Amino acid sequence: MTCPVCKKPTDPAYRPFCSRRCADVDLGRWMTGGYALPGDPAEPTEPDDEPPPSPSWRH
């Protein structure tokens, strides 16, 4: 099995990756939407006529 990031042989300690670096690169891709699947566009929402209520702790 090869590392999905750099294609080097995997290390059992980091499987399926070869190193901590490649595991972190993969995690970063997930967190930034690099692995997002395309889908139907979201339908636009209409803006609310009234502003949201302010939190009570701000008074």
PDB file of N, CA, C and O in Angstrom:
ATOM      1  N   MET A   1       0.848  -1.175   0.000  1.00  0.00           N
ATOM      2  CA  MET A   1       0.000   0.000   0.000  1.00  0.00           C
ATOM      3  C   MET A   1       0.894   1.240   0.000  1.00  0.00           C
ATOM      4  O   MET A   1       1.911   1.277   0.668  1.00  0.00           O
ATOM      5  N   THR A   2       0.487   2.247  -0.753  1.00  0.00           N
ATOM      6  CA  THR A   2       1.261   3.486  -0.802  1.00  0.00           C
ATOM      7  C   THR A   2       0.495   4.619  -0.143  1.00  0.00           C
ATOM      8  O   THR A   2      -0.731   4.603  -0.046  1.00  0.00           O
ATOM      9  N   CYS A   3       1.231   5.607   0.309  1.00  0.00           N
ATOM     10  CA  CYS A   3       0.666   6.787   0.958  1.00  0.00           C
ATOM     11  C   CYS A   3      -0.214   7.535  -0.053  1.00  0.00           C
ATOM     12  O   CYS A   3       0.214   7.793  -1.182  1.00  0.00           O
ATOM     13  N   PRO A   4      -1.443   7.886   0.333  1.00  0.00           N
ATOM     14  CA  PRO A   4      -2.319   8.585  -0.612  1.00  0.00           C
ATOM     15  C   PRO A   4      -1.873  10.017  -0.911  1.00  0.00           C
ATOM     16  O   PRO A   4      -2.325  10.610  -1.878  1.00  0.00           O
ATOM     17  N   VAL A   5      -0.954  10.554  -0.106  1.00  0.00           N
ATOM     18  CA  VAL A   5      -0.506  11.933  -0.320  1.00  0.00           C
ATOM     19  C   VAL A   5       0.724  11.984  -1.220  1.00  0.00           C
ATOM     20  O   VAL A   5       0.747  12.699  -2.215  1.00  0.00           O
ATOM     21  N   CYS A   6       1.760  11.195  -0.872  1.00  0.00           N
ATOM     22  CA  CYS A   6       3.024  11.297  -1.618  1.00  0.00           C
ATOM     23  C   CYS A   6       3.401  10.031  -2.382  1.00  0.00           C
ATOM     24  O   CYS A   6       4.402  10.014  -3.092  1.00  0.00           O
ATOM     25  N   LYS A   7       2.631   8.965  -2.209  1.00  0.00           N
ATOM     26  CA  LYS A   7       2.827   7.692  -2.921  1.00  0.00           C
ATOM     27  C   LYS A   7       4.036   6.878  -2.451  1.00  0.00           C
ATOM     28  O   LYS A   7       4.420   5.918  -3.086  1.00  0.00           O
ATOM     29  N   LYS A   8       4.661   7.236  -1.324  1.00  0.00           N
ATOM     30  CA  LYS A   8       5.735   6.429  -0.751  1.00  0.00           C
ATOM     31  C   LYS A   8       5.114   5.241  -0.011  1.00  0.00           C
ATOM     32  O   LYS A   8       3.928   5.260   0.305  1.00  0.00           O
ATOM     33  N   PRO A   9       5.917   4.212   0.312  1.00  0.00           N
ATOM     34  CA  PRO A   9       5.382   3.090   1.091  1.00  0.00           C
ATOM     35  C   PRO A   9       4.884   3.570   2.461  1.00  0.00           C
ATOM     36  O   PRO A   9       5.455   4.485   3.059  1.00  0.00           O
ATOM     37  N   THR A  10       3.827   2.964   2.957  1.00  0.00           N
ATOM     38  CA  THR A  10       3.259   3.386   4.231  1.00  0.00           C
ATOM     39  C   THR A  10       4.102   2.896   5.406  1.00  0.00           C
ATOM     40  O   THR A  10       4.848   1.939   5.307  1.00  0.00           O
ATOM     41  N   ASP A  11       3.951   3.601   6.507  1.00  0.00           N
ATOM     42  CA  ASP A  11       4.583   3.227   7.775  1.00  0.00           C
ATOM     43  C   ASP A  11       3.462   2.727   8.680  1.00  0.00           C
ATOM     44  O   ASP A  11       2.443   3.408   8.832  1.00  0.00           O
ATOM     45  N   PRO A  12       3.617   1.548   9.275  1.00  0.00           N
ATOM     46  CA  PRO A  12       2.546   1.017  10.122  1.00  0.00           C
ATOM     47  C   PRO A  12       2.120   1.978  11.236  1.00  0.00           C
ATOM     48  O   PRO A  12       0.966   1.982  11.637  1.00  0.00           O
ATOM     49  N   ALA A  13       3.020   2.805  11.710  1.00  0.00           N
ATOM     50  CA  ALA A  13       2.682   3.761  12.777  1.00  0.00           C
ATOM     51  C   ALA A  13       1.741   4.854  12.285  1.00  0.00           C
ATOM     52  O   ALA A  13       1.028   5.454  13.085  1.00  0.00           O
ATOM     53  N   TYR A  14       1.732   5.129  10.992  1.00  0.00           N
ATOM     54  CA  TYR A  14       0.915   6.215  10.433  1.00  0.00           C
ATOM     55  C   TYR A  14      -0.043   5.731   9.354  1.00  0.00           C
ATOM     56  O   TYR A  14      -0.608   6.526   8.615  1.00  0.00           O
ATOM     57  N   ARG A  15      -0.208   4.430   9.240  1.00  0.00           N
ATOM     58  CA  ARG A  15      -1.037   3.854   8.190  1.00  0.00           C
ATOM     59  C   ARG A  15      -2.384   4.534   8.084  1.00  0.00           C
ATOM     60  O   ARG A  15      -2.997   4.790   9.107  1.00  0.00           O
ATOM     61  N   PRO A  16      -2.841   4.934   6.932  1.00  0.00           N
ATOM     62  CA  PRO A  16      -2.376   4.591   5.593  1.00  0.00           C
ATOM     63  C   PRO A  16      -1.337   5.564   5.037  1.00  0.00           C
ATOM     64  O   PRO A  16      -1.091   5.575   3.832  1.00  0.00           O
ATOM     65  N   PHE A  17      -0.747   6.377   5.888  1.00  0.00           N
ATOM     66  CA  PHE A  17       0.229   7.374   5.428  1.00  0.00           C
ATOM     67  C   PHE A  17       1.647   6.894   5.690  1.00  0.00           C
ATOM     68  O   PHE A  17       1.865   5.923   6.409  1.00  0.00           O
ATOM     69  N   CYS A  18       2.622   7.620   5.154  1.00  0.00           N
ATOM     70  CA  CYS A  18       4.015   7.247   5.356  1.00  0.00           C
ATOM     71  C   CYS A  18       4.637   7.994   6.531  1.00  0.00           C
ATOM     72  O   CYS A  18       5.658   7.583   7.054  1.00  0.00           O
ATOM     73  N   SER A  19       4.020   9.102   6.933  1.00  0.00           N
ATOM     74  CA  SER A  19       4.592   9.914   7.994  1.00  0.00           C
ATOM     75  C   SER A  19       3.523  10.798   8.635  1.00  0.00           C
ATOM     76  O   SER A  19       2.416  10.935   8.117  1.00  0.00           O
ATOM     77  N   ARG A  20       3.891  11.406   9.734  1.00  0.00           N
ATOM     78  CA  ARG A  20       2.992  12.345  10.410  1.00  0.00           C
ATOM     79  C   ARG A  20       2.700  13.541   9.504  1.00  0.00           C
ATOM     80  O   ARG A  20       1.604  14.068   9.485  1.00  0.00           O
ATOM     81  N   ARG A  21       3.715  13.958   8.745  1.00  0.00           N
ATOM     82  CA  ARG A  21       3.541  15.094   7.847  1.00  0.00           C
ATOM     83  C   ARG A  21       2.432  14.827   6.836  1.00  0.00           C
ATOM     84  O   ARG A  21       1.549  15.654   6.632  1.00  0.00           O
ATOM     85  N   CYS A  22       2.458  13.669   6.196  1.00  0.00           N
ATOM     86  CA  CYS A  22       1.430  13.356   5.204  1.00  0.00           C
ATOM     87  C   CYS A  22       0.057  13.211   5.861  1.00  0.00           C
ATOM     88  O   CYS A  22      -0.952  13.605   5.273  1.00  0.00           O
ATOM     89  N   ALA A  23       0.003  12.676   7.075  1.00  0.00           N
ATOM     90  CA  ALA A  23      -1.268  12.589   7.788  1.00  0.00           C
ATOM     91  C   ALA A  23      -1.809  13.996   8.049  1.00  0.00           C
ATOM     92  O   ALA A  23      -3.008  14.255   7.899  1.00  0.00           O
ATOM     93  N   ASP A  24      -0.932  14.917   8.428  1.00  0.00           N
ATOM     94  CA  ASP A  24      -1.357  16.297   8.677  1.00  0.00           C
ATOM     95  C   ASP A  24      -1.777  17.003   7.388  1.00  0.00           C
ATOM     96  O   ASP A  24      -2.719  17.797   7.387  1.00  0.00           O
ATOM     97  N   VAL A  25      -1.086  16.728   6.295  1.00  0.00           N
ATOM     98  CA  VAL A  25      -1.474  17.299   5.001  1.00  0.00           C
ATOM     99  C   VAL A  25      -2.885  16.839   4.646  1.00  0.00           C
ATOM    100  O   VAL A  25      -3.736  17.628   4.228  1.00  0.00           O
ATOM    101  N   ASP A  26      -3.159  15.560   4.833  1.00  0.00           N
ATOM    102  CA  ASP A  26      -4.479  15.014   4.535  1.00  0.00           C
ATOM    103  C   ASP A  26      -5.539  15.653   5.433  1.00  0.00           C
ATOM    104  O   ASP A  26      -6.611  16.036   4.953  1.00  0.00           O
ATOM    105  N   LEU A  27      -5.258  15.791   6.716  1.00  0.00           N
ATOM    106  CA  LEU A  27      -6.199  16.430   7.635  1.00  0.00           C
ATOM    107  C   LEU A  27      -6.476  17.871   7.212  1.00  0.00           C
ATOM    108  O   LEU A  27      -7.626  18.322   7.206  1.00  0.00           O
ATOM    109  N   GLY A  28      -5.438  18.586   6.813  1.00  0.00           N
ATOM    110  CA  GLY A  28      -5.624  19.955   6.340  1.00  0.00           C
ATOM    111  C   GLY A  28      -6.515  20.028   5.114  1.00  0.00           C
ATOM    112  O   GLY A  28      -7.334  20.939   4.984  1.00  0.00           O
ATOM    113  N   ARG A  29      -6.385  19.071   4.236  1.00  0.00           N
ATOM    114  CA  ARG A  29      -7.245  19.044   3.044  1.00  0.00           C
ATOM    115  C   ARG A  29      -8.699  18.832   3.428  1.00  0.00           C
ATOM    116  O   ARG A  29      -9.604  19.427   2.849  1.00  0.00           O
ATOM    117  N   TRP A  30      -8.952  17.946   4.412  1.00  0.00           N
ATOM    118  CA  TRP A  30     -10.322  17.732   4.872  1.00  0.00           C
ATOM    119  C   TRP A  30     -10.878  19.004   5.504  1.00  0.00           C
ATOM    120  O   TRP A  30     -12.020  19.391   5.264  1.00  0.00           O
ATOM    121  N   MET A  31     -10.057  19.664   6.322  1.00  0.00           N
ATOM    122  CA  MET A  31     -10.545  20.831   7.068  1.00  0.00           C
ATOM    123  C   MET A  31     -10.790  22.050   6.183  1.00  0.00           C
ATOM    124  O   MET A  31     -11.601  22.906   6.522  1.00  0.00           O
ATOM    125  N   THR A  32     -10.086  22.148   5.066  1.00  0.00           N
ATOM    126  CA  THR A  32     -10.260  23.300   4.190  1.00  0.00           C
ATOM    127  C   THR A  32     -11.197  23.016   3.017  1.00  0.00           C
ATOM    128  O   THR A  32     -11.352  23.849   2.140  1.00  0.00           O
ATOM    129  N   GLY A  33     -11.802  21.834   3.007  1.00  0.00           N
ATOM    130  CA  GLY A  33     -12.746  21.508   1.948  1.00  0.00           C
ATOM    131  C   GLY A  33     -12.101  20.978   0.685  1.00  0.00           C
ATOM    132  O   GLY A  33     -12.740  20.915  -0.359  1.00  0.00           O
ATOM    133  N   GLY A  34     -10.851  20.581   0.767  1.00  0.00           N
ATOM    134  CA  GLY A  34     -10.156  20.052  -0.396  1.00  0.00           C
ATOM    135  C   GLY A  34     -10.746  18.761  -0.922  1.00  0.00           C
ATOM    136  O   GLY A  34     -10.557  18.407  -2.072  1.00  0.00           O
ATOM    137  N   TYR A  35     -11.465  18.037  -0.066  1.00  0.00           N
ATOM    138  CA  TYR A  35     -12.075  16.785  -0.473  1.00  0.00           C
ATOM    139  C   TYR A  35     -13.586  16.916  -0.628  1.00  0.00           C
ATOM    140  O   TYR A  35     -14.296  15.931  -0.623  1.00  0.00           O
ATOM    141  N   ALA A  36     -14.083  18.110  -0.758  1.00  0.00           N
ATOM    142  CA  ALA A  36     -15.529  18.316  -0.879  1.00  0.00           C
ATOM    143  C   ALA A  36     -16.043  17.688  -2.177  1.00  0.00           C
ATOM    144  O   ALA A  36     -15.400  17.765  -3.220  1.00  0.00           O
ATOM    145  N   LEU A  37     -17.196  17.070  -2.071  1.00  0.00           N
ATOM    146  CA  LEU A  37     -17.828  16.490  -3.250  1.00  0.00           C
ATOM    147  C   LEU A  37     -18.750  17.516  -3.894  1.00  0.00           C
ATOM    148  O   LEU A  37     -19.472  18.231  -3.191  1.00  0.00           O
ATOM    149  N   PRO A  38     -18.735  17.605  -5.209  1.00  0.00           N
ATOM    150  CA  PRO A  38     -19.630  18.565  -5.857  1.00  0.00           C
ATOM    151  C   PRO A  38     -21.083  18.132  -5.665  1.00  0.00           C
ATOM    152  O   PRO A  38     -21.396  16.952  -5.592  1.00  0.00           O
ATOM    153  N   GLY A  39     -21.937  19.087  -5.549  1.00  0.00           N
ATOM    154  CA  GLY A  39     -23.355  18.803  -5.385  1.00  0.00           C
ATOM    155  C   GLY A  39     -24.185  19.886  -6.042  1.00  0.00           C
ATOM    156  O   GLY A  39     -23.665  20.799  -6.692  1.00  0.00           O
ATOM    157  N   ASP A  40     -25.476  19.767  -5.880  1.00  0.00           N
ATOM    158  CA  ASP A  40     -26.364  20.780  -6.420  1.00  0.00           C
ATOM    159  C   ASP A  40     -26.152  22.097  -5.680  1.00  0.00           C
ATOM    160  O   ASP A  40     -25.920  22.104  -4.469  1.00  0.00           O
ATOM    161  N   PRO A  41     -26.236  23.224  -6.360  1.00  0.00           N
ATOM    162  CA  PRO A  41     -26.071  24.506  -5.684  1.00  0.00           C
ATOM    163  C   PRO A  41     -27.178  24.695  -4.646  1.00  0.00           C
ATOM    164  O   PRO A  41     -28.316  24.268  -4.846  1.00  0.00           O
ATOM    165  N   ALA A  42     -26.821  25.325  -3.546  1.00  0.00           N
ATOM    166  CA  ALA A  42     -27.798  25.608  -2.504  1.00  0.00           C
ATOM    167  C   ALA A  42     -28.759  26.680  -3.000  1.00  0.00           C
ATOM    168  O   ALA A  42     -28.375  27.597  -3.736  1.00  0.00           O
ATOM    169  N   GLU A  43     -30.012  26.550  -2.615  1.00  0.00           N
ATOM    170  CA  GLU A  43     -30.992  27.557  -3.009  1.00  0.00           C
ATOM    171  C   GLU A  43     -30.775  28.814  -2.178  1.00  0.00           C
ATOM    172  O   GLU A  43     -30.556  28.726  -0.972  1.00  0.00           O
ATOM    173  N   PRO A  44     -30.810  29.978  -2.806  1.00  0.00           N
ATOM    174  CA  PRO A  44     -30.599  31.209  -2.039  1.00  0.00           C
ATOM    175  C   PRO A  44     -31.733  31.411  -1.032  1.00  0.00           C
ATOM    176  O   PRO A  44     -32.878  31.062  -1.289  1.00  0.00           O
ATOM    177  N   THR A  45     -31.362  31.942   0.101  1.00  0.00           N
ATOM    178  CA  THR A  45     -32.364  32.224   1.116  1.00  0.00           C
ATOM    179  C   THR A  45     -32.704  33.707   1.073  1.00  0.00           C
ATOM    180  O   THR A  45     -31.885  34.545   0.677  1.00  0.00           O
ATOM    181  N   GLU A  46     -33.907  34.035   1.487  1.00  0.00           N
ATOM    182  CA  GLU A  46     -34.313  35.437   1.520  1.00  0.00           C
ATOM    183  C   GLU A  46     -33.861  36.047   2.834  1.00  0.00           C
ATOM    184  O   GLU A  46     -33.962  35.419   3.884  1.00  0.00           O
ATOM    185  N   PRO A  47     -33.369  37.281   2.800  1.00  0.00           N
ATOM    186  CA  PRO A  47     -32.935  37.912   4.046  1.00  0.00           C
ATOM    187  C   PRO A  47     -34.131  38.162   4.969  1.00  0.00           C
ATOM    188  O   PRO A  47     -35.250  38.408   4.518  1.00  0.00           O
ATOM    189  N   ASP A  48     -33.873  38.073   6.248  1.00  0.00           N
ATOM    190  CA  ASP A  48     -34.919  38.355   7.230  1.00  0.00           C
ATOM    191  C   ASP A  48     -35.250  39.847   7.219  1.00  0.00           C
ATOM    192  O   ASP A  48     -34.387  40.699   6.998  1.00  0.00           O
ATOM    193  N   ASP A  49     -36.509  40.154   7.453  1.00  0.00           N
ATOM    194  CA  ASP A  49     -36.925  41.554   7.507  1.00  0.00           C
ATOM    195  C   ASP A  49     -36.509  42.206   8.820  1.00  0.00           C
ATOM    196  O   ASP A  49     -36.302  43.406   8.888  1.00  0.00           O
ATOM    197  N   GLU A  50     -36.394  41.408   9.877  1.00  0.00           N
ATOM    198  CA  GLU A  50     -36.033  41.948  11.181  1.00  0.00           C
ATOM    199  C   GLU A  50     -34.633  41.467  11.554  1.00  0.00           C
ATOM    200  O   GLU A  50     -34.260  40.344  11.280  1.00  0.00           O
ATOM    201  N   PRO A  51     -33.870  42.334  12.225  1.00  0.00           N
ATOM    202  CA  PRO A  51     -32.550  41.883  12.679  1.00  0.00           C
ATOM    203  C   PRO A  51     -32.726  40.869  13.810  1.00  0.00           C
ATOM    204  O   PRO A  51     -33.735  40.881  14.499  1.00  0.00           O
ATOM    205  N   PRO A  52     -31.758  39.998  14.002  1.00  0.00           N
ATOM    206  CA  PRO A  52     -31.873  39.007  15.080  1.00  0.00           C
ATOM    207  C   PRO A  52     -31.850  39.709  16.437  1.00  0.00           C
ATOM    208  O   PRO A  52     -31.283  40.793  16.587  1.00  0.00           O
ATOM    209  N   PRO A  53     -32.509  39.133  17.428  1.00  0.00           N
ATOM    210  CA  PRO A  53     -32.505  39.758  18.754  1.00  0.00           C
ATOM    211  C   PRO A  53     -31.105  39.757  19.338  1.00  0.00           C
ATOM    212  O   PRO A  53     -30.310  38.844  19.102  1.00  0.00           O
ATOM    213  N   SER A  54     -30.807  40.795  20.094  1.00  0.00           N
ATOM    214  CA  SER A  54     -29.484  40.864  20.713  1.00  0.00           C
ATOM    215  C   SER A  54     -29.484  39.973  21.952  1.00  0.00           C
ATOM    216  O   SER A  54     -30.487  39.848  22.638  1.00  0.00           O
ATOM    217  N   PRO A  55     -28.337  39.350  22.237  1.00  0.00           N
ATOM    218  CA  PRO A  55     -28.263  38.495  23.417  1.00  0.00           C
ATOM    219  C   PRO A  55     -28.516  39.297  24.691  1.00  0.00           C
ATOM    220  O   PRO A  55     -28.135  40.454  24.808  1.00  0.00           O
ATOM    221  N   SER A  56     -29.144  38.661  25.659  1.00  0.00           N
ATOM    222  CA  SER A  56     -29.498  39.353  26.899  1.00  0.00           C
ATOM    223  C   SER A  56     -28.271  39.768  27.693  1.00  0.00           C
ATOM    224  O   SER A  56     -28.311  40.725  28.448  1.00  0.00           O
ATOM    225  N   TRP A  57     -27.149  39.090  27.528  1.00  0.00           N
ATOM    226  CA  TRP A  57     -25.960  39.434  28.292  1.00  0.00           C
ATOM    227  C   TRP A  57     -25.314  40.727  27.811  1.00  0.00           C
ATOM    228  O   TRP A  57     -24.467  41.287  28.475  1.00  0.00           O
ATOM    229  N   ARG A  58     -25.732  41.257  26.687  1.00  0.00           N
ATOM    230  CA  ARG A  58     -25.157  42.496  26.156  1.00  0.00           C
ATOM    231  C   ARG A  58     -25.864  43.727  26.681  1.00  0.00           C
ATOM    232  O   ARG A  58     -25.442  44.840  26.436  1.00  0.00           O
ATOM    233  N   HIS A  59     -26.959  43.579  27.420  1.00  0.00           N
ATOM    234  CA  HIS A  59     -27.711  44.738  27.901  1.00  0.00           C
ATOM    235  C   HIS A  59     -27.099  45.321  29.125  1.00  0.00           C
ATOM    236  O   HIS A  59     -26.509  44.827  29.943  1.00  0.00           O
TER     237      HIS A  59
END
